[in-house]
Amino acid sequence: MITAFVMIQVEADRIPECAQEISEIQGISEVYSVAGDWDLIAIARVRKHEDLAEVIANRLSKAEGVLETNTQIAFRAYSQHDLEAAFALGLE
């Protein structure tokens, strides 16, 4: 699984609507409204690098109100939560 963090600048009056639209894109697992230089941060999780082009370049960046994006691709996860999920057998 490939994880990417996408920082997004949005037209100020479109933040809630844009966040909702982005959250509905297949491959986007979470969208956060944040303070600072960016308005939203989306987490993309896809199986192949090529899928990032579809999710981010072809869908997310074309959402109405998106002004700019900056994508960071994760190499490795270190949180205990992610490690537990990776080894879970799904027997709950």
Short mmCIF file of N, CA and C in Angstrom, two decimals:
data_model
loop_
_atom_site.label_atom_id
_atom_site.label_comp_id
_atom_site.label_asym_id
_atom_site.label_seq_id
_atom_site.Cartn_x
_atom_site.Cartn_y
_atom_site.Cartn_z
N MET A 1 0.85 -1.17 0.00
CA MET A 1 0.00 0.00 0.00
C MET A 1 0.89 1.24 0.00
N ILE A 2 0.59 2.17 -0.86
CA ILE A 2 1.33 3.43 -0.96
C ILE A 2 0.49 4.52 -0.30
N THR A 3 1.10 5.28 0.58
CA THR A 3 0.42 6.36 1.29
C THR A 3 1.05 7.68 0.87
N ALA A 4 0.19 8.65 0.56
CA ALA A 4 0.65 9.99 0.22
C ALA A 4 -0.16 11.01 1.01
N PHE A 5 0.52 12.06 1.44
CA PHE A 5 -0.11 13.17 2.14
C PHE A 5 -0.17 14.33 1.17
N VAL A 6 -1.37 14.86 0.95
CA VAL A 6 -1.56 15.93 -0.02
C VAL A 6 -2.01 17.19 0.71
N MET A 7 -1.15 18.21 0.70
CA MET A 7 -1.51 19.50 1.26
C MET A 7 -2.22 20.29 0.16
N ILE A 8 -3.33 20.93 0.52
CA ILE A 8 -4.19 21.53 -0.48
C ILE A 8 -4.56 22.96 -0.08
N GLN A 9 -4.37 23.90 -1.01
CA GLN A 9 -4.88 25.25 -0.83
C GLN A 9 -6.17 25.35 -1.63
N VAL A 10 -7.19 25.94 -0.98
CA VAL A 10 -8.53 25.98 -1.55
C VAL A 10 -9.06 27.40 -1.47
N GLU A 11 -9.94 27.77 -2.39
CA GLU A 11 -10.62 29.05 -2.29
C GLU A 11 -11.32 29.10 -0.93
N ALA A 12 -11.15 30.20 -0.21
CA ALA A 12 -11.61 30.30 1.18
C ALA A 12 -13.09 29.96 1.35
N ASP A 13 -13.92 30.35 0.42
CA ASP A 13 -15.35 30.11 0.57
C ASP A 13 -15.78 28.72 0.11
N ARG A 14 -14.84 27.87 -0.28
CA ARG A 14 -15.15 26.52 -0.77
C ARG A 14 -14.54 25.42 0.09
N ILE A 15 -13.96 25.76 1.23
CA ILE A 15 -13.25 24.74 2.02
C ILE A 15 -14.15 23.56 2.40
N PRO A 16 -15.31 23.77 3.01
CA PRO A 16 -16.12 22.60 3.40
C PRO A 16 -16.59 21.77 2.20
N GLU A 17 -17.04 22.44 1.14
CA GLU A 17 -17.52 21.72 -0.03
C GLU A 17 -16.39 20.96 -0.73
N CYS A 18 -15.25 21.60 -0.81
CA CYS A 18 -14.09 20.97 -1.45
C CYS A 18 -13.62 19.76 -0.63
N ALA A 19 -13.59 19.90 0.68
CA ALA A 19 -13.20 18.79 1.54
C ALA A 19 -14.14 17.61 1.35
N GLN A 20 -15.44 17.88 1.26
CA GLN A 20 -16.42 16.81 1.05
C GLN A 20 -16.21 16.14 -0.29
N GLU A 21 -16.02 16.94 -1.34
CA GLU A 21 -15.81 16.38 -2.68
C GLU A 21 -14.55 15.51 -2.73
N ILE A 22 -13.48 15.99 -2.12
CA ILE A 22 -12.22 15.23 -2.11
C ILE A 22 -12.38 13.94 -1.31
N SER A 23 -13.12 13.99 -0.21
CA SER A 23 -13.29 12.80 0.62
C SER A 23 -14.04 11.68 -0.09
N GLU A 24 -14.78 12.02 -1.14
CA GLU A 24 -15.55 11.03 -1.89
C GLU A 24 -14.75 10.39 -3.03
N ILE A 25 -13.52 10.85 -3.26
CA ILE A 25 -12.69 10.29 -4.32
C ILE A 25 -12.15 8.93 -3.87
N GLN A 26 -12.33 7.92 -4.70
CA GLN A 26 -11.80 6.60 -4.38
C GLN A 26 -10.28 6.70 -4.33
N GLY A 27 -9.71 6.21 -3.22
CA GLY A 27 -8.27 6.30 -2.99
C GLY A 27 -7.91 7.34 -1.95
N ILE A 28 -8.85 8.21 -1.61
CA ILE A 28 -8.65 9.18 -0.52
C ILE A 28 -9.28 8.58 0.73
N SER A 29 -8.46 8.38 1.76
CA SER A 29 -8.99 7.74 2.97
C SER A 29 -9.44 8.76 4.02
N GLU A 30 -8.81 9.93 4.03
CA GLU A 30 -9.16 10.94 5.04
C GLU A 30 -8.88 12.33 4.48
N VAL A 31 -9.65 13.31 4.96
CA VAL A 31 -9.41 14.72 4.63
C VAL A 31 -9.55 15.51 5.92
N TYR A 32 -8.56 16.35 6.20
CA TYR A 32 -8.56 17.18 7.40
C TYR A 32 -8.53 18.65 7.04
N SER A 33 -9.32 19.45 7.73
CA SER A 33 -9.20 20.90 7.67
C SER A 33 -8.14 21.28 8.69
N VAL A 34 -7.16 22.08 8.27
CA VAL A 34 -6.03 22.38 9.15
C VAL A 34 -5.72 23.87 9.17
N ALA A 35 -4.96 24.27 10.17
CA ALA A 35 -4.47 25.65 10.27
C ALA A 35 -3.07 25.70 9.70
N GLY A 36 -2.67 26.88 9.25
CA GLY A 36 -1.32 27.03 8.73
C GLY A 36 -1.33 27.45 7.27
N ASP A 37 -0.29 27.08 6.54
CA ASP A 37 -0.15 27.48 5.15
C ASP A 37 -1.12 26.77 4.21
N TRP A 38 -1.66 25.65 4.63
CA TRP A 38 -2.57 24.86 3.80
C TRP A 38 -3.94 24.84 4.43
N ASP A 39 -4.97 24.65 3.62
CA ASP A 39 -6.34 24.62 4.11
C ASP A 39 -6.80 23.21 4.45
N LEU A 40 -6.37 22.24 3.64
CA LEU A 40 -6.77 20.85 3.83
C LEU A 40 -5.55 19.95 3.68
N ILE A 41 -5.60 18.82 4.35
CA ILE A 41 -4.63 17.75 4.12
C ILE A 41 -5.42 16.48 3.87
N ALA A 42 -5.14 15.84 2.73
CA ALA A 42 -5.80 14.59 2.37
C ALA A 42 -4.78 13.46 2.44
N ILE A 43 -5.25 12.30 2.84
CA ILE A 43 -4.39 11.12 2.86
C ILE A 43 -4.89 10.19 1.77
N ALA A 44 -4.00 9.90 0.83
CA ALA A 44 -4.31 8.98 -0.27
C ALA A 44 -3.64 7.65 0.03
N ARG A 45 -4.38 6.57 -0.18
CA ARG A 45 -3.82 5.23 -0.02
C ARG A 45 -4.20 4.43 -1.26
N VAL A 46 -3.19 4.03 -2.01
CA VAL A 46 -3.40 3.31 -3.27
C VAL A 46 -2.46 2.12 -3.35
N ARG A 47 -2.71 1.23 -4.28
CA ARG A 47 -1.88 0.03 -4.42
C ARG A 47 -0.64 0.26 -5.27
N LYS A 48 -0.72 1.11 -6.29
CA LYS A 48 0.40 1.32 -7.20
C LYS A 48 0.69 2.81 -7.35
N HIS A 49 1.95 3.14 -7.64
CA HIS A 49 2.31 4.53 -7.86
C HIS A 49 1.49 5.16 -8.98
N GLU A 50 1.21 4.38 -10.01
CA GLU A 50 0.43 4.90 -11.13
C GLU A 50 -0.96 5.36 -10.69
N ASP A 51 -1.49 4.73 -9.65
CA ASP A 51 -2.81 5.11 -9.15
C ASP A 51 -2.80 6.51 -8.54
N LEU A 52 -1.64 6.95 -8.04
CA LEU A 52 -1.55 8.30 -7.49
C LEU A 52 -1.86 9.35 -8.55
N ALA A 53 -1.41 9.12 -9.77
CA ALA A 53 -1.68 10.06 -10.85
C ALA A 53 -3.18 10.22 -11.06
N GLU A 54 -3.90 9.11 -11.03
CA GLU A 54 -5.35 9.18 -11.21
C GLU A 54 -6.02 9.90 -10.04
N VAL A 55 -5.66 9.51 -8.83
CA VAL A 55 -6.31 10.07 -7.64
C VAL A 55 -5.96 11.54 -7.44
N ILE A 56 -4.68 11.88 -7.53
CA ILE A 56 -4.26 13.24 -7.21
C ILE A 56 -4.32 14.18 -8.42
N ALA A 57 -3.60 13.83 -9.48
CA ALA A 57 -3.53 14.73 -10.63
C ALA A 57 -4.83 14.81 -11.41
N ASN A 58 -5.49 13.68 -11.60
CA ASN A 58 -6.68 13.68 -12.44
C ASN A 58 -7.99 13.94 -11.72
N ARG A 59 -8.02 13.75 -10.40
CA ARG A 59 -9.28 13.93 -9.68
C ARG A 59 -9.19 15.03 -8.62
N LEU A 60 -8.31 14.84 -7.63
CA LEU A 60 -8.23 15.77 -6.51
C LEU A 60 -7.88 17.19 -6.98
N SER A 61 -6.86 17.32 -7.78
CA SER A 61 -6.42 18.66 -8.19
C SER A 61 -7.43 19.37 -9.07
N LYS A 62 -8.40 18.62 -9.62
CA LYS A 62 -9.42 19.21 -10.47
C LYS A 62 -10.73 19.49 -9.74
N ALA A 63 -10.76 19.22 -8.44
CA ALA A 63 -11.96 19.51 -7.65
C ALA A 63 -12.18 21.02 -7.65
N GLU A 64 -13.43 21.42 -7.73
CA GLU A 64 -13.75 22.84 -7.78
C GLU A 64 -13.25 23.56 -6.53
N GLY A 65 -12.46 24.59 -6.73
CA GLY A 65 -11.94 25.39 -5.63
C GLY A 65 -10.50 25.10 -5.27
N VAL A 66 -9.93 23.99 -5.75
CA VAL A 66 -8.53 23.67 -5.45
C VAL A 66 -7.63 24.64 -6.21
N LEU A 67 -6.74 25.30 -5.47
CA LEU A 67 -5.81 26.26 -6.06
C LEU A 67 -4.42 25.69 -6.24
N GLU A 68 -3.97 24.89 -5.27
CA GLU A 68 -2.61 24.36 -5.30
C GLU A 68 -2.54 23.11 -4.44
N THR A 69 -1.67 22.18 -4.83
CA THR A 69 -1.43 20.99 -4.03
C THR A 69 0.07 20.75 -3.89
N ASN A 70 0.43 20.03 -2.84
CA ASN A 70 1.81 19.61 -2.62
C ASN A 70 1.72 18.21 -2.03
N THR A 71 2.32 17.25 -2.73
CA THR A 71 2.18 15.85 -2.35
C THR A 71 3.48 15.30 -1.77
N GLN A 72 3.36 14.62 -0.64
CA GLN A 72 4.49 13.95 0.01
C GLN A 72 4.17 12.46 0.06
N ILE A 73 5.06 11.64 -0.49
CA ILE A 73 4.85 10.19 -0.50
C ILE A 73 5.59 9.58 0.68
N ALA A 74 4.90 8.76 1.44
CA ALA A 74 5.49 8.11 2.61
C ALA A 74 6.31 6.90 2.18
N PHE A 75 7.49 6.74 2.76
CA PHE A 75 8.33 5.57 2.51
C PHE A 75 8.02 4.44 3.48
N ARG A 76 7.80 4.78 4.74
CA ARG A 76 7.64 3.77 5.78
C ARG A 76 6.78 4.34 6.90
N ALA A 77 5.97 3.49 7.52
CA ALA A 77 5.15 3.89 8.67
C ALA A 77 5.80 3.37 9.94
N TYR A 78 5.81 4.18 10.98
CA TYR A 78 6.42 3.79 12.24
C TYR A 78 5.43 3.73 13.40
N SER A 79 4.17 4.14 13.19
CA SER A 79 3.23 4.15 14.29
C SER A 79 2.83 2.74 14.67
N GLN A 80 2.56 2.51 15.93
CA GLN A 80 2.14 1.20 16.43
C GLN A 80 0.83 0.78 15.78
N HIS A 81 -0.07 1.74 15.58
CA HIS A 81 -1.36 1.46 14.96
C HIS A 81 -1.17 0.84 13.58
N ASP A 82 -0.31 1.41 12.75
CA ASP A 82 -0.09 0.89 11.40
C ASP A 82 0.59 -0.47 11.44
N LEU A 83 1.50 -0.66 12.36
CA LEU A 83 2.18 -1.95 12.46
C LEU A 83 1.22 -3.04 12.88
N GLU A 84 0.32 -2.75 13.83
CA GLU A 84 -0.68 -3.73 14.25
C GLU A 84 -1.63 -4.08 13.12
N ALA A 85 -2.04 -3.09 12.35
CA ALA A 85 -2.95 -3.32 11.23
C ALA A 85 -2.29 -4.19 10.16
N ALA A 86 -1.00 -3.99 9.95
CA ALA A 86 -0.29 -4.74 8.92
C ALA A 86 -0.22 -6.23 9.25
N PHE A 87 -0.19 -6.57 10.54
CA PHE A 87 -0.07 -7.95 10.94
C PHE A 87 -1.38 -8.57 11.45
N ALA A 88 -2.46 -7.78 11.40
CA ALA A 88 -3.74 -8.28 11.88
C ALA A 88 -4.27 -9.37 10.94
N LEU A 89 -4.90 -10.38 11.53
CA LEU A 89 -5.47 -11.47 10.76
C LEU A 89 -6.93 -11.23 10.39
N GLY A 90 -7.50 -10.17 10.93
CA GLY A 90 -8.90 -9.87 10.65
C GLY A 90 -9.88 -10.73 11.42
N LEU A 91 -9.47 -11.31 12.52
CA LEU A 91 -10.33 -12.16 13.33
C LEU A 91 -10.89 -11.37 14.50
N GLU A 92 -11.92 -10.62 14.25
CA GLU A 92 -12.50 -9.82 15.32
C GLU A 92 -13.94 -10.16 15.54
#
